[in-house]
mmCIF file of C-alpha atoms in Angstrom:
data_model
loop_
_atom_site.group_PDB
_atom_site.id
_atom_site.type_symbol
_atom_site.label_atom_id
_atom_site.label_comp_id
_atom_site.label_asym_id
_atom_site.label_seq_id
_atom_site.Cartn_x
_atom_site.Cartn_y
_atom_site.Cartn_z
ATOM 1 C CA MET A 250 -25.675 -23.663 11.120
ATOM 2 C CA ARG A 251 -28.352 -20.661 11.852
ATOM 3 C CA VAL A 252 -26.592 -17.481 11.811
ATOM 4 C CA ALA A 253 -28.172 -13.949 12.452
ATOM 5 C CA VAL A 254 -26.851 -10.887 10.478
ATOM 6 C CA ALA A 255 -27.019 -7.682 12.070
ATOM 7 C CA GLY A 256 -27.352 -5.016 9.092
ATOM 8 C CA ALA A 257 -28.633 -7.259 6.668
ATOM 9 C CA THR A 258 -30.042 -5.083 4.375
ATOM 10 C CA GLY A 259 -26.868 -3.109 4.048
ATOM 11 C CA ARG A 260 -23.977 -3.533 1.637
ATOM 12 C CA ILE A 261 -21.948 -5.968 3.296
ATOM 13 C CA GLY A 262 -24.664 -7.488 5.428
ATOM 14 C CA SER A 263 -26.656 -8.402 2.292
ATOM 15 C CA LEU A 264 -23.781 -9.929 0.754
ATOM 16 C CA THR A 265 -22.979 -11.904 3.679
ATOM 17 C CA VAL A 266 -26.491 -13.238 3.867
ATOM 18 C CA ALA A 267 -26.059 -14.356 0.299
ATOM 19 C CA ALA A 268 -22.521 -16.148 1.134
ATOM 20 C CA LEU A 269 -24.206 -17.818 3.931
ATOM 21 C CA GLU A 270 -27.303 -19.342 2.233
ATOM 22 C CA ARG A 271 -24.873 -20.360 -0.772
ATOM 23 C CA ASP A 272 -23.324 -22.464 1.744
ATOM 24 C CA GLY A 273 -26.347 -24.018 2.766
ATOM 25 C CA HIS A 274 -26.681 -21.970 6.096
ATOM 26 C CA GLU A 275 -29.942 -20.614 7.682
ATOM 27 C CA VAL A 276 -29.891 -16.975 8.201
ATOM 28 C CA ARG A 277 -31.714 -14.629 10.338
ATOM 29 C CA ARG A 278 -31.767 -11.240 8.993
ATOM 30 C CA ILE A 279 -31.637 -8.503 11.697
ATOM 31 C CA SER A 280 -32.680 -4.969 10.248
ATOM 32 C CA ARG A 281 -35.355 -2.573 10.991
ATOM 33 C CA ALA A 282 -37.214 -3.700 7.875
ATOM 34 C CA GLU A 283 -37.509 -7.144 9.616
ATOM 35 C CA GLY A 284 -38.714 -5.128 12.774
ATOM 36 C CA VAL A 285 -35.618 -5.484 14.651
ATOM 37 C CA ASP A 286 -34.149 -1.954 15.862
ATOM 38 C CA VAL A 287 -30.544 -2.772 17.156
ATOM 39 C CA ARG A 288 -29.978 0.640 18.668
ATOM 40 C CA THR A 289 -32.866 0.592 21.054
ATOM 41 C CA GLY A 290 -32.841 -3.381 21.577
ATOM 42 C CA SER A 291 -36.505 -3.529 20.265
ATOM 43 C CA GLY A 292 -37.089 -7.111 18.990
ATOM 44 C CA LEU A 293 -33.554 -8.068 19.280
ATOM 45 C CA GLU A 294 -33.616 -11.021 21.844
ATOM 46 C CA ALA A 295 -36.430 -13.084 19.575
ATOM 47 C CA ALA A 296 -34.093 -12.523 16.714
ATOM 48 C CA VAL A 297 -31.111 -14.037 18.282
ATOM 49 C CA THR A 298 -32.833 -16.659 19.918
ATOM 50 C CA GLY A 299 -31.807 -19.893 18.492
ATOM 51 C CA VAL A 300 -28.941 -18.959 16.482
ATOM 52 C CA ASP A 301 -25.391 -20.445 16.697
ATOM 53 C CA ALA A 302 -23.415 -17.085 15.875
ATOM 54 C CA VAL A 303 -24.068 -13.445 14.868
ATOM 55 C CA ILE A 304 -22.413 -11.214 12.556
ATOM 56 C CA ASP A 305 -22.379 -7.512 13.140
ATOM 57 C CA THR A 306 -22.097 -5.604 9.876
ATOM 58 C CA LEU A 307 -23.890 -2.413 11.282
ATOM 59 C CA SER A 308 -22.403 1.096 10.252
ATOM 60 C CA SER A 309 -22.780 4.793 11.037
ATOM 61 C CA THR A 310 -22.466 7.622 8.657
ATOM 62 C CA ALA A 311 -22.677 10.175 11.463
ATOM 63 C CA PRO A 312 -20.020 12.977 10.854
ATOM 64 C CA ASP A 313 -19.880 13.613 14.734
ATOM 65 C CA ARG A 314 -17.588 11.633 16.868
ATOM 66 C CA ALA A 315 -19.651 11.597 19.968
ATOM 67 C CA GLU A 316 -22.686 10.720 17.776
ATOM 68 C CA THR A 317 -20.783 7.630 16.207
ATOM 69 C CA VAL A 318 -19.296 6.348 19.523
ATOM 70 C CA GLY A 319 -22.588 6.457 20.979
ATOM 71 C CA PHE A 320 -24.129 4.413 18.063
ATOM 72 C CA PHE A 321 -21.224 1.703 18.103
ATOM 73 C CA THR A 322 -21.656 1.395 21.985
ATOM 74 C CA ALA A 323 -25.370 1.119 22.053
ATOM 75 C CA THR A 324 -25.699 -1.357 19.328
ATOM 76 C CA THR A 325 -22.887 -3.634 20.380
ATOM 77 C CA GLY A 326 -24.256 -3.486 23.909
ATOM 78 C CA ASN A 327 -27.420 -4.689 22.755
ATOM 79 C CA LEU A 328 -26.308 -7.116 20.661
ATOM 80 C CA LEU A 329 -23.915 -8.928 23.459
ATOM 81 C CA GLU A 330 -26.707 -8.538 25.933
ATOM 82 C CA ALA A 331 -29.248 -10.350 23.957
ATOM 83 C CA GLU A 332 -26.821 -13.016 22.704
ATOM 84 C CA GLU A 333 -25.753 -13.740 26.202
ATOM 85 C CA ARG A 334 -29.251 -14.323 27.220
ATOM 86 C CA ALA A 335 -29.875 -16.422 24.367
ATOM 87 C CA GLY A 336 -26.674 -18.514 24.411
ATOM 88 C CA VAL A 337 -25.237 -17.503 21.460
ATOM 89 C CA ARG A 338 -21.845 -18.923 20.968
ATOM 90 C CA HIS A 339 -20.215 -16.669 18.400
ATOM 91 C CA HIS A 340 -20.136 -13.028 17.823
ATOM 92 C CA VAL A 341 -18.310 -11.656 14.625
ATOM 93 C CA ALA A 342 -17.468 -8.260 14.096
ATOM 94 C CA LEU A 343 -16.547 -6.392 11.307
ATOM 95 C CA SER A 344 -13.651 -3.680 11.627
ATOM 96 C CA ILE A 345 -11.323 -1.739 10.057
ATOM 97 C CA VAL A 346 -7.536 -2.147 9.513
ATOM 98 C CA GLY A 347 -5.295 0.594 11.152
ATOM 99 C CA VAL A 348 -8.377 1.608 13.555
ATOM 100 C CA HIS A 349 -6.193 2.111 16.294
ATOM 101 C CA LYS A 350 -3.672 4.006 14.521
ATOM 102 C CA VAL A 351 -6.057 6.937 13.404
ATOM 103 C CA GLU A 352 -7.076 9.347 16.304
ATOM 104 C CA GLY A 353 -9.074 12.399 14.057
ATOM 105 C CA ASN A 354 -11.477 10.446 11.941
ATOM 106 C CA ALA A 355 -15.106 9.908 13.872
ATOM 107 C CA HIS A 356 -15.685 6.577 12.261
ATOM 108 C CA TYR A 357 -12.450 4.884 13.423
ATOM 109 C CA ALA A 358 -13.070 6.387 16.898
ATOM 110 C CA GLY A 359 -16.612 4.731 16.702
ATOM 111 C CA LYS A 360 -15.013 1.291 15.330
ATOM 112 C CA ARG A 361 -12.378 1.356 18.311
ATOM 113 C CA ALA A 362 -15.516 1.721 20.854
ATOM 114 C CA GLN A 363 -17.148 -1.286 19.165
ATOM 115 C CA GLU A 364 -13.910 -3.333 19.422
ATOM 116 C CA ALA A 365 -13.518 -2.638 23.015
ATOM 117 C CA ALA A 366 -17.079 -3.566 23.782
ATOM 118 C CA VAL A 367 -16.697 -6.687 21.873
ATOM 119 C CA GLU A 368 -13.544 -7.677 23.656
ATOM 120 C CA ALA A 369 -15.015 -6.702 27.303
ATOM 121 C CA GLY A 370 -18.249 -8.433 26.435
ATOM 122 C CA PRO A 371 -19.480 -11.849 27.654
ATOM 123 C CA VAL A 372 -19.758 -13.714 24.379
ATOM 124 C CA PRO A 373 -16.979 -15.351 22.625
ATOM 125 C CA PHE A 374 -16.015 -13.361 19.746
ATOM 126 C CA THR A 375 -14.053 -12.803 16.598
ATOM 127 C CA ILE A 376 -12.980 -9.331 15.129
ATOM 128 C CA VAL A 377 -12.317 -9.123 11.339
ATOM 129 C CA PRO A 378 -10.302 -6.082 10.330
ATOM 130 C CA ALA A 379 -10.655 -5.441 6.685
ATOM 131 C CA THR A 380 -9.088 -2.539 4.493
ATOM 132 C CA GLN A 381 -11.329 -0.234 2.495
ATOM 133 C CA PHE A 382 -13.418 -1.726 -0.145
ATOM 134 C CA HIS A 383 -12.935 -1.239 -3.799
ATOM 135 C CA ASP A 384 -16.048 1.295 -3.806
ATOM 136 C CA PHE A 385 -14.651 3.499 -1.138
ATOM 137 C CA PRO A 386 -12.636 5.949 -3.444
ATOM 138 C CA ALA A 387 -15.462 6.994 -5.673
ATOM 139 C CA MET A 388 -17.743 7.333 -2.608
ATOM 140 C CA VAL A 389 -15.216 9.426 -0.839
ATOM 141 C CA ALA A 390 -15.209 11.486 -4.223
ATOM 142 C CA SER A 391 -18.990 12.029 -4.049
ATOM 143 C CA TRP A 392 -18.854 13.392 -0.605
ATOM 144 C CA PHE A 393 -16.741 16.353 -1.362
ATOM 145 C CA GLU A 394 -17.953 16.728 -5.321
ATOM 146 C CA GLN A 395 -18.961 20.190 -6.128
ATOM 147 C CA ASP A 396 -19.314 21.810 -9.673
ATOM 148 C CA GLY A 397 -17.716 18.960 -11.090
ATOM 149 C CA ALA A 398 -14.396 18.588 -8.975
ATOM 150 C CA ALA A 399 -13.767 16.891 -5.501
ATOM 151 C CA LEU A 400 -10.880 17.489 -3.038
ATOM 152 C CA ILE A 401 -9.946 14.011 -1.946
ATOM 153 C CA PRO A 402 -6.990 12.750 0.064
ATOM 154 C CA PRO A 403 -3.992 10.868 -1.201
ATOM 155 C CA LEU A 404 -4.425 7.794 0.621
ATOM 156 C CA LEU A 405 -2.577 4.549 0.205
ATOM 157 C CA LEU A 406 -4.809 1.616 0.257
ATOM 158 C CA GLN A 407 -4.792 -2.364 -0.117
ATOM 159 C CA PRO A 408 -8.790 -2.274 -1.111
ATOM 160 C CA ILE A 409 -10.894 -5.594 -1.143
ATOM 161 C CA ALA A 410 -13.751 -6.468 -2.927
ATOM 162 C CA PRO A 411 -17.156 -6.332 -0.733
ATOM 163 C CA GLU A 412 -17.910 -9.818 -1.812
ATOM 164 C CA ASP A 413 -14.637 -11.320 -0.548
ATOM 165 C CA VAL A 414 -15.212 -9.465 2.824
ATOM 166 C CA ALA A 415 -18.824 -11.128 2.875
ATOM 167 C CA ASP A 416 -17.085 -14.683 2.181
ATOM 168 C CA VAL A 417 -14.493 -14.199 5.045
ATOM 169 C CA LEU A 418 -17.183 -13.298 7.392
ATOM 170 C CA ALA A 419 -19.511 -16.006 6.622
ATOM 171 C CA ARG A 420 -16.592 -18.480 7.024
ATOM 172 C CA VAL A 421 -15.326 -17.071 10.273
ATOM 173 C CA ALA A 422 -18.847 -17.077 11.691
ATOM 174 C CA VAL A 423 -19.173 -21.057 11.523
ATOM 175 C CA GLY A 424 -15.818 -21.488 12.905
ATOM 176 C CA GLN A 425 -14.566 -21.461 16.169
ATOM 177 C CA PRO A 426 -14.345 -17.570 17.803
ATOM 178 C CA GLN A 427 -10.445 -16.698 17.418
ATOM 179 C CA GLY A 428 -10.322 -13.372 19.363
ATOM 180 C CA ARG A 429 -8.708 -10.956 16.834
ATOM 181 C CA HIS A 430 -8.818 -12.389 13.221
ATOM 182 C CA ARG A 431 -5.563 -11.266 10.873
ATOM 183 C CA ASP A 432 -6.185 -8.276 8.764
ATOM 184 C CA ILE A 433 -8.074 -9.191 5.369
ATOM 185 C CA ALA A 434 -7.130 -7.251 2.506
ATOM 186 C CA GLY A 435 -7.241 -7.369 -1.524
ATOM 187 C CA PRO A 436 -4.271 -8.635 -3.407
ATOM 188 C CA ASP A 437 -2.690 -5.029 -4.553
ATOM 189 C CA THR A 438 -1.774 -1.419 -3.146
ATOM 190 C CA GLN A 439 -3.580 1.370 -4.799
ATOM 191 C CA ASP A 440 -3.712 5.131 -4.579
ATOM 192 C CA LEU A 441 -7.059 6.327 -3.593
ATOM 193 C CA VAL A 442 -7.024 9.135 -6.070
ATOM 194 C CA ASP A 443 -6.203 6.971 -8.915
ATOM 195 C CA MET A 444 -9.009 4.584 -8.083
ATOM 196 C CA ALA A 445 -11.409 7.091 -7.783
ATOM 197 C CA ARG A 446 -10.539 8.386 -11.345
ATOM 198 C CA ARG A 447 -10.629 4.828 -12.718
ATOM 199 C CA THR A 448 -13.769 4.189 -11.464
ATOM 200 C CA HIS A 449 -15.371 7.249 -12.923
ATOM 201 C CA THR A 450 -13.993 6.362 -16.581
ATOM 202 C CA ALA A 451 -15.608 2.899 -15.654
ATOM 203 C CA GLN A 452 -18.969 4.467 -14.839
ATOM 204 C CA GLY A 453 -18.649 7.205 -17.827
ATOM 205 C CA ARG A 454 -18.129 10.219 -15.480
ATOM 206 C CA THR A 455 -15.836 13.031 -15.438
ATOM 207 C CA VAL A 456 -15.100 14.694 -12.250
ATOM 208 C CA ARG A 457 -11.869 16.649 -11.548
ATOM 209 C CA LEU A 458 -9.873 15.316 -8.560
ATOM 210 C CA VAL A 459 -7.829 17.348 -6.498
ATOM 211 C CA PRO A 460 -5.469 15.632 -4.182
ATOM 212 C CA THR A 461 -5.468 17.380 -0.618
ATOM 213 C CA TRP A 462 -5.613 16.737 3.060
ATOM 214 C CA HIS A 463 -7.473 19.843 3.799
ATOM 215 C CA ASN A 464 -11.180 18.406 3.433
ATOM 216 C CA GLY A 465 -12.178 18.202 7.033
ATOM 217 C CA VAL A 466 -12.658 14.239 7.216
ATOM 218 C CA PHE A 467 -9.155 12.923 6.714
ATOM 219 C CA ASP A 468 -5.920 14.050 7.885
ATOM 220 C CA GLN A 469 -2.133 13.359 7.573
ATOM 221 C CA SER A 470 -2.189 10.772 10.176
ATOM 222 C CA MET A 471 -3.684 8.328 7.525
ATOM 223 C CA ALA A 472 -0.569 8.953 5.343
ATOM 224 C CA GLY A 473 2.043 6.468 4.210
ATOM 225 C CA ASP A 474 1.229 2.714 5.388
ATOM 226 C CA VAL A 475 -1.089 3.434 8.099
ATOM 227 C CA LEU A 476 -4.307 1.981 6.061
ATOM 228 C CA LEU A 477 -2.296 -0.937 4.872
ATOM 229 C CA PRO A 478 -2.822 -4.346 6.354
ATOM 230 C CA GLY A 479 -0.201 -6.430 8.530
ATOM 231 C CA PRO A 480 2.469 -8.587 7.140
ATOM 232 C CA ASP A 481 0.299 -11.810 7.945
ATOM 233 C CA ALA A 482 -2.776 -10.565 6.466
ATOM 234 C CA GLU A 483 -5.088 -13.011 4.562
ATOM 235 C CA ILE A 484 -5.136 -11.905 0.880
ATOM 236 C CA THR A 485 -8.494 -12.033 -0.903
ATOM 237 C CA PRO A 486 -8.808 -13.205 -4.769
ATOM 238 C CA THR A 487 -10.655 -10.089 -6.299
ATOM 239 C CA THR A 488 -8.425 -7.282 -7.713
ATOM 240 C CA PHE A 489 -9.232 -3.895 -8.097
ATOM 241 C CA GLU A 490 -8.979 -4.540 -11.963
ATOM 242 C CA ASP A 491 -11.339 -7.396 -11.684
ATOM 243 C CA TRP A 492 -14.061 -5.214 -9.618
ATOM 244 C CA LEU A 493 -13.757 -2.618 -12.373
ATOM 245 C CA ALA A 494 -14.181 -5.136 -15.006
ATOM 246 C CA ALA A 495 -17.036 -6.215 -13.508
ATOM 247 C CA LEU A 496 -18.395 -2.908 -13.008
ATOM 248 C CA GLY A 497 -18.362 -2.071 -16.756
ATOM 249 C CA ALA A 498 -19.857 -5.499 -17.759
#
């Protein structure tokens, strides 16, 4: 099949491109590096013409809620409009487990807007909700690190390997639209603070981690099992320990 990947140069996008190509599919890369700007729509229609499916792995790092919602609304709308004109048969959107349970986080608000646009749009779709990635805890610590210490939230996670996310997206895209896919998650429940500490050890770094909800990004609405997958989740194979071992290889 011929599949286009939006955000093809990003972390998940590049892994998804690799997974599709490994399985023998033809990939159309959608990124500004390829002359396509999804936010403005420039070059987008030509990029999706002749493809069977589009996988949206775009993300936003904007901390402002309105800006994040605007980003996902604009990019999703532009993709779906171009796909409809081109006759694309399947739109796949990567989302986040628990996105409808958390109100205070700007990124989650953006992803809810994205999901709503996909569900209301003209193209048959599959939304794939994933748990946080194995590298998420160390990334969170890096956001708040100052003078050798970082204030980070004691989140309960069931993290998933980015490579496993890419494999699922590649498989889903070449199948039939499902509407909402069941949650995807890694095999084990973990604590974000412990994961960050172990990642730093594997990287040979020493950072003093201070568990707290008072860092301005995460709050107690994300505590407990809010970010854990549903009981019918698809469990992917790579454990956090597997990922750590590969990190130190």
